[in-house]
CSV table of C-alpha atoms and ligand atoms in Angstrom, one decimal:
chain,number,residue,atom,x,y,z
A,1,UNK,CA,1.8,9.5,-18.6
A,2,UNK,CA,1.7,7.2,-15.7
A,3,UNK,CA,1.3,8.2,-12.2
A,4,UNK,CA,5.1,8.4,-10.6
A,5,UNK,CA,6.5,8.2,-7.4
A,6,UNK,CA,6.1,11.9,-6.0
A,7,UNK,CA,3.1,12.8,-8.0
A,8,UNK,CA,-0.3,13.7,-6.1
A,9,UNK,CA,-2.1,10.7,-6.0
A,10,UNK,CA,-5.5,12.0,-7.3
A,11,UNK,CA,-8.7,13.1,-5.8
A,12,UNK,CA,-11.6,11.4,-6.8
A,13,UNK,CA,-15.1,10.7,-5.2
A,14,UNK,CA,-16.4,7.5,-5.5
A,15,UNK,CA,-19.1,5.0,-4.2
A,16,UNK,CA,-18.3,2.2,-1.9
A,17,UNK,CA,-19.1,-0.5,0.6
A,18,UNK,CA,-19.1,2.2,3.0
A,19,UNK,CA,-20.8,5.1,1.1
A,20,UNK,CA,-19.6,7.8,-0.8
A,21,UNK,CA,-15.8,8.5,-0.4
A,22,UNK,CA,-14.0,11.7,-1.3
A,23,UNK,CA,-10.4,10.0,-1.0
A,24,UNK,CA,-8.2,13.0,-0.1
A,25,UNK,CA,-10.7,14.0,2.6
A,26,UNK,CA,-10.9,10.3,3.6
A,27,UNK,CA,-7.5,9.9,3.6
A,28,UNK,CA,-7.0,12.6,6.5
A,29,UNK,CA,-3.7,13.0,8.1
A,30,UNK,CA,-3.2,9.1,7.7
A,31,UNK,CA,-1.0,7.0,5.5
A,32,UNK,CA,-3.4,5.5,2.2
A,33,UNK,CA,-3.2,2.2,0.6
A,34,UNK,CA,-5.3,2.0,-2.7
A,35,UNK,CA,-5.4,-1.6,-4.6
A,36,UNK,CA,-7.0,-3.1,-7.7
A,37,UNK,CA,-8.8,-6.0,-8.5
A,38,UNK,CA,-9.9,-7.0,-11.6
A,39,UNK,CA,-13.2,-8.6,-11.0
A,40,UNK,CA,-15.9,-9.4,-8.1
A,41,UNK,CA,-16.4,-13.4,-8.1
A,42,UNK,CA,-13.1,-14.2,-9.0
A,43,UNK,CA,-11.1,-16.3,-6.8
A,44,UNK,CA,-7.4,-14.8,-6.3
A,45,UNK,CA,-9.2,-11.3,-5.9
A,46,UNK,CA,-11.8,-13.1,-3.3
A,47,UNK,CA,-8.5,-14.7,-0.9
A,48,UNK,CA,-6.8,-10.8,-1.1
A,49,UNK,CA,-9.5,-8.8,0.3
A,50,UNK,CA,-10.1,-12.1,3.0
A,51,UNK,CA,-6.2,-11.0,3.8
A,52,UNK,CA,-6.3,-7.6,4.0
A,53,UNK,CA,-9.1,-7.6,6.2
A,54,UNK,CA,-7.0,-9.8,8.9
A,55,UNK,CA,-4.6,-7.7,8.2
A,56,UNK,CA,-6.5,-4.8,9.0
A,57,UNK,CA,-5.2,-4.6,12.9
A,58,UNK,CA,-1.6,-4.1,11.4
A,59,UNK,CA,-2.0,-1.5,9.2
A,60,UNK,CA,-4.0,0.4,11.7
A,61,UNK,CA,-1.1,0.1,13.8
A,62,UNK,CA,0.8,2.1,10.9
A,63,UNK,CA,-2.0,4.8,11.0
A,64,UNK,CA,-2.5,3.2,7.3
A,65,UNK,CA,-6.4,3.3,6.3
A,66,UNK,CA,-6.7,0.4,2.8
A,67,UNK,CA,-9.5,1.1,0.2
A,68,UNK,CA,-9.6,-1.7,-2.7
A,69,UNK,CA,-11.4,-1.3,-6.0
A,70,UNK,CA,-13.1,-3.4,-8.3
A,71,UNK,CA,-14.7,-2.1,-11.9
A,72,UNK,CA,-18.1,-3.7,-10.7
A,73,UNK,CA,-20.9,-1.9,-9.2
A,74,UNK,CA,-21.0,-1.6,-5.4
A,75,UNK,CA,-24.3,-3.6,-5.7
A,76,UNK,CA,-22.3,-6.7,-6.4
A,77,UNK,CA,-19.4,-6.1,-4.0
A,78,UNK,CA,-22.0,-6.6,-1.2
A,79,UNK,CA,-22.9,-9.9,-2.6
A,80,UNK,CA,-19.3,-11.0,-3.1
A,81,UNK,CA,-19.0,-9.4,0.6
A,82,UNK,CA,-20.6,-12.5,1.9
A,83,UNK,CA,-18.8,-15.2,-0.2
A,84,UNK,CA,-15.6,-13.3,1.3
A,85,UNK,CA,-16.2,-14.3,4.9
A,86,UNK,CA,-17.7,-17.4,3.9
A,87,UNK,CA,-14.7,-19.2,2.8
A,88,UNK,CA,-12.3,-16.8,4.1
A,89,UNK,CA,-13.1,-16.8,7.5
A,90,UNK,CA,-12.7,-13.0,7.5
A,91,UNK,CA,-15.2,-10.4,6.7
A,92,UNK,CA,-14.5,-7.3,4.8
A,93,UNK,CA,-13.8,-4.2,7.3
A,94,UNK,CA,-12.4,-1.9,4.8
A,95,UNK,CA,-14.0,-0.1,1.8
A,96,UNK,CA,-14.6,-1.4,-1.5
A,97,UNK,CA,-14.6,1.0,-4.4
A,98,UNK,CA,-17.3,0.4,-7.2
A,99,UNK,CA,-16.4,1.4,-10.4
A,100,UNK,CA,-18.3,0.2,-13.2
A,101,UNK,CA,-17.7,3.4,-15.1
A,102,UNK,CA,-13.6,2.7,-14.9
A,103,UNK,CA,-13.4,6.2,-14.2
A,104,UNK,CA,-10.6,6.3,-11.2
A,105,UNK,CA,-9.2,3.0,-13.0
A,106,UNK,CA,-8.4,5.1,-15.9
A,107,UNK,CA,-7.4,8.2,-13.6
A,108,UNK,CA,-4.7,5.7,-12.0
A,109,UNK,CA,-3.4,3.6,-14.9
A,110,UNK,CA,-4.9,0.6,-13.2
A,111,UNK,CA,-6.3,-1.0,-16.8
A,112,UNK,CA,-3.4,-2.5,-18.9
A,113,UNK,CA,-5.2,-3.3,-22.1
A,114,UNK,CA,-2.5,-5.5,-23.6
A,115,UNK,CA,-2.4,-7.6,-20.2
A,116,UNK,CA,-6.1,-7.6,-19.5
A,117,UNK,CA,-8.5,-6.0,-21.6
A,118,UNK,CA,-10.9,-3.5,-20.1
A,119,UNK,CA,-10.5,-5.0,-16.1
A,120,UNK,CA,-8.1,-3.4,-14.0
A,121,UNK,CA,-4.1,-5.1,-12.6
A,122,UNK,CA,-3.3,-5.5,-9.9
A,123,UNK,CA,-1.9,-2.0,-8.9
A,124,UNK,CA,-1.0,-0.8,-5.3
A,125,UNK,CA,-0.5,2.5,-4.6
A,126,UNK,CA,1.3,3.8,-1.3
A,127,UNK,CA,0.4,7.3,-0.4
A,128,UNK,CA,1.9,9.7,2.3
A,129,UNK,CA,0.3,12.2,4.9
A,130,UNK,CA,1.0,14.4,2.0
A,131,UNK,CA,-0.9,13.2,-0.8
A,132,UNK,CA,2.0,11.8,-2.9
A,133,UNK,CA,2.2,8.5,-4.1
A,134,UNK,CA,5.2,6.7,-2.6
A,135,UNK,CA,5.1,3.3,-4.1
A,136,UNK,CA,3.4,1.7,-7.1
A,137,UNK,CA,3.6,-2.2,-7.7
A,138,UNK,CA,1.6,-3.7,-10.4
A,139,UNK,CA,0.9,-7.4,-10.4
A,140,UNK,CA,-0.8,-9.5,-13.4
A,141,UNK,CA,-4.4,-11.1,-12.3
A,142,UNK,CA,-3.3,-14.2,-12.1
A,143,UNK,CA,-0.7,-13.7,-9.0
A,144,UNK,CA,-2.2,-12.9,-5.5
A,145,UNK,CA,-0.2,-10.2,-3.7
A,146,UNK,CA,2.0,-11.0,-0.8
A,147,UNK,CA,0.7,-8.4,2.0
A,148,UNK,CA,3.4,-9.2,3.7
A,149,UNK,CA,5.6,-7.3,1.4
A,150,UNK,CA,3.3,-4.5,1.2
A,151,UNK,CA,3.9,-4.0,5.0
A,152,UNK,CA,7.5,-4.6,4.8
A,153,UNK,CA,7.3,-1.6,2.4
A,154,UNK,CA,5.2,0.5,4.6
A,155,UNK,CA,7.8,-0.1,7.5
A,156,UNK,CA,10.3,1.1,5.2
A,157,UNK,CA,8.5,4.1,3.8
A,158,UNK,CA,7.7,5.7,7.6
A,159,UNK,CA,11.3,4.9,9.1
A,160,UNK,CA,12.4,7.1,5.9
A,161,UNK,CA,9.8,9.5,6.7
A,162,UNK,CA,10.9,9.7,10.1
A,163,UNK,CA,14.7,9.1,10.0
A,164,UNK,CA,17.1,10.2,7.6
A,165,UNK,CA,17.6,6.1,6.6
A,166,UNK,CA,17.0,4.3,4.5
A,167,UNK,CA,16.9,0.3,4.4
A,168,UNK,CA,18.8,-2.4,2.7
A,169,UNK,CA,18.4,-5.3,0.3
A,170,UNK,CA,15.8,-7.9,1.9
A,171,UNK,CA,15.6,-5.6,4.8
A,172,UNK,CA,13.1,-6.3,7.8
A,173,UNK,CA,11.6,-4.9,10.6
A,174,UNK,CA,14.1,-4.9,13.0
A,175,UNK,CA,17.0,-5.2,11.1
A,176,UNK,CA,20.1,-2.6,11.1
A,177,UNK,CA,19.1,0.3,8.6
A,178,UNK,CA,21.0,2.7,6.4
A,179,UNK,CA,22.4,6.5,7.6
A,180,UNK,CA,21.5,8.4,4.3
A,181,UNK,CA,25.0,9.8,2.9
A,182,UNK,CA,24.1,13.6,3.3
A,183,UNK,CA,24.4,12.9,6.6
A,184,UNK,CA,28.3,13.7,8.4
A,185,UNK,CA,29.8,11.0,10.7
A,186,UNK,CA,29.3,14.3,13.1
A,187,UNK,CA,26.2,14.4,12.8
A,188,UNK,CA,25.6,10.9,12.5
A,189,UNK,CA,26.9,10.1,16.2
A,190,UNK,CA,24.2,12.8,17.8
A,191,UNK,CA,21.5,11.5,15.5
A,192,UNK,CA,22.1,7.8,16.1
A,193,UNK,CA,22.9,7.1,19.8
A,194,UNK,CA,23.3,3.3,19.6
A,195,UNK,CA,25.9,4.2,16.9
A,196,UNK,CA,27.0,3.4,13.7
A,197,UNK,CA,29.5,0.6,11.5
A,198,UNK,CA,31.2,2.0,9.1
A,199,UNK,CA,31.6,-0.1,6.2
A,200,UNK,CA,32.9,2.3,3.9
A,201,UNK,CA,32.3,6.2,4.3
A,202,UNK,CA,28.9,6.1,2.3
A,203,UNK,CA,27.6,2.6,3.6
A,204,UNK,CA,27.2,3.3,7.4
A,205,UNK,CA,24.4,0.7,9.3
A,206,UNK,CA,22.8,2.0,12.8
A,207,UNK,CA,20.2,-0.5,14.8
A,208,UNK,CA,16.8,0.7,13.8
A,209,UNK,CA,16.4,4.1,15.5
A,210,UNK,CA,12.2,3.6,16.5
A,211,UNK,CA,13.1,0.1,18.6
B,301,BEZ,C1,-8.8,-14.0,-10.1
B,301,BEZ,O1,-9.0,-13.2,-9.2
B,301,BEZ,O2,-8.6,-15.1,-9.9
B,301,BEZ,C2,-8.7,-13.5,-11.5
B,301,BEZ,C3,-9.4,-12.3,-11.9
B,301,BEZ,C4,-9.3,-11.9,-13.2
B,301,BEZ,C5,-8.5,-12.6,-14.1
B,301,BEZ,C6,-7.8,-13.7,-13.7
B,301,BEZ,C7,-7.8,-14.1,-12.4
C-alpha cells in the first residue's frame, strides 16, 4: 500500500552527493523534505534542484534539511552538478540521492509505471521531528513544482505543530489562522491573546499566534 500521511517515513541508507546517508539519523531532530526526479539531464528536473538550492536559506530558517533523488548513479549527479549552476546561476548545496538500483524509489511509491515507466514522479514527502510523513504531493514529469507552495505548506504544518490551528483555504503566511474546534471559547481567549472572530461556533479566526 502506499505510504500515508502518519506513517513512518522509512529508513534507508543511501549514497549521495554528500556521501553515504542514513536518513533517519540524518534527519536529526529537524523537519525532512524528500523529492523525486525522474532523470539527471533532463531539463524541468535541472531548473528544480537550481530552485531549491536558492531556496535553501528559507528552509533552513524552518529547521527543514531537503534531500532530492534521482534513479541515476551518484557518478552522474556530479556531472549534472555542474550543468546545474551553469545555467541556473545556483549550485547544488543540498544532497542528491543516487539510486540506480530504485531501491528507496520503490520503498516510497515514487515509480508510477502507468505514468512513467521505470523513472520515478515527482513525489514530495514532508516529514516531522517525529519520523512521520506529513504531506505527500505527486506531480507528473512534465510539470516543475512550485517551491513556493511547498513552503506555504511547511508554514502550515509547524503552526499546527505548534498551535492548536489550523489554516484556511489559500492561506498565507501571515494571514488570520483557524482555532481547532476541540478547543472552548474559554480556553480559546487564554490561548489566543490577540483574540478571536467568531464566525460561527466552529469557525473562529485568531491573527497568527508566532507574529
Ligand atoms: C524533465 O525533467 O524535463 C523530464 C524528465 C523526465 C520526463 C519528462 C520530463
Amino acid at each position: 500500500m502506499a505510504l500515508q500521511l502518519g506513517d513512518v517515513a522509512p529508513d534507508f541508507t543511501a549514497e549521495t552527493t554528500e556521501g553515504e546517508v542514513n536518513f533517519h539519523e540524518w534527519l536529526g531532530d529537524s523537519w525532512g523534505i524528500l523529492f523525486s526526479h525522474p532523470k539527471d539531464f533532463t531539463p524541468v528536473c535541472t531548473t528544480e534542484l537550481g530552485e531549491v538550492a536558492r531556496l535553501k536559506g528559507e528552509f533552513d530558517k524552518r529547521n527543514t534539511k531537503v534531500i532530492g533523488l534521482s534513479v541515476d548513479p551518484v557518478s552522474d549527479h556530479h556531472s549534472w552538478k555542474e550543468d546545474i549552476e551553469e545555467t541556473q546561476g545556483q549550485a547544488l548545496n543540498f544532497p542528491l540521492i543516487g539510486d540506480p538500483e530504485k531501491k528507496i524509489a520503490d520503498l516510497y511509491g515514487m515509480i508510477h509505471p502507468n505514468s512513467l515507466e521505470s523513472l520515478t514522479v515527482r513525489s514530495v514527502f514532508i516529514i516531522g521531528p517525529d519520523k512521520k510523513v506529513k504531506l505527500t504531493i505527486t506531480y507528473p514529469a512534465s510539470t516543475g513544482r512550485n517551491f513556493q507552495e511547498i513552503l506555504r505548506v511547511l508554514d502550515s504544518l509547524q503552526l499546527t505543530a505548534g498551535y492548536s490551528v489550523s489554516t484556511p483555504v489559500n492561506w498565507n503566511d501571515g494571514d488570520d489562522v483557524i482555532i481547532a474546534p476541540a478547543i472552548s471559547d474559554a480556553d480559546a481567549k487564554e490561548k489566543f491573546p490577540k483574540g478571536f472572530r467568531t464566525l460561527k461556533p466552529y469557525l473562529r479566526l485568531t491573527p497568527q499566534p508566532n507574529k
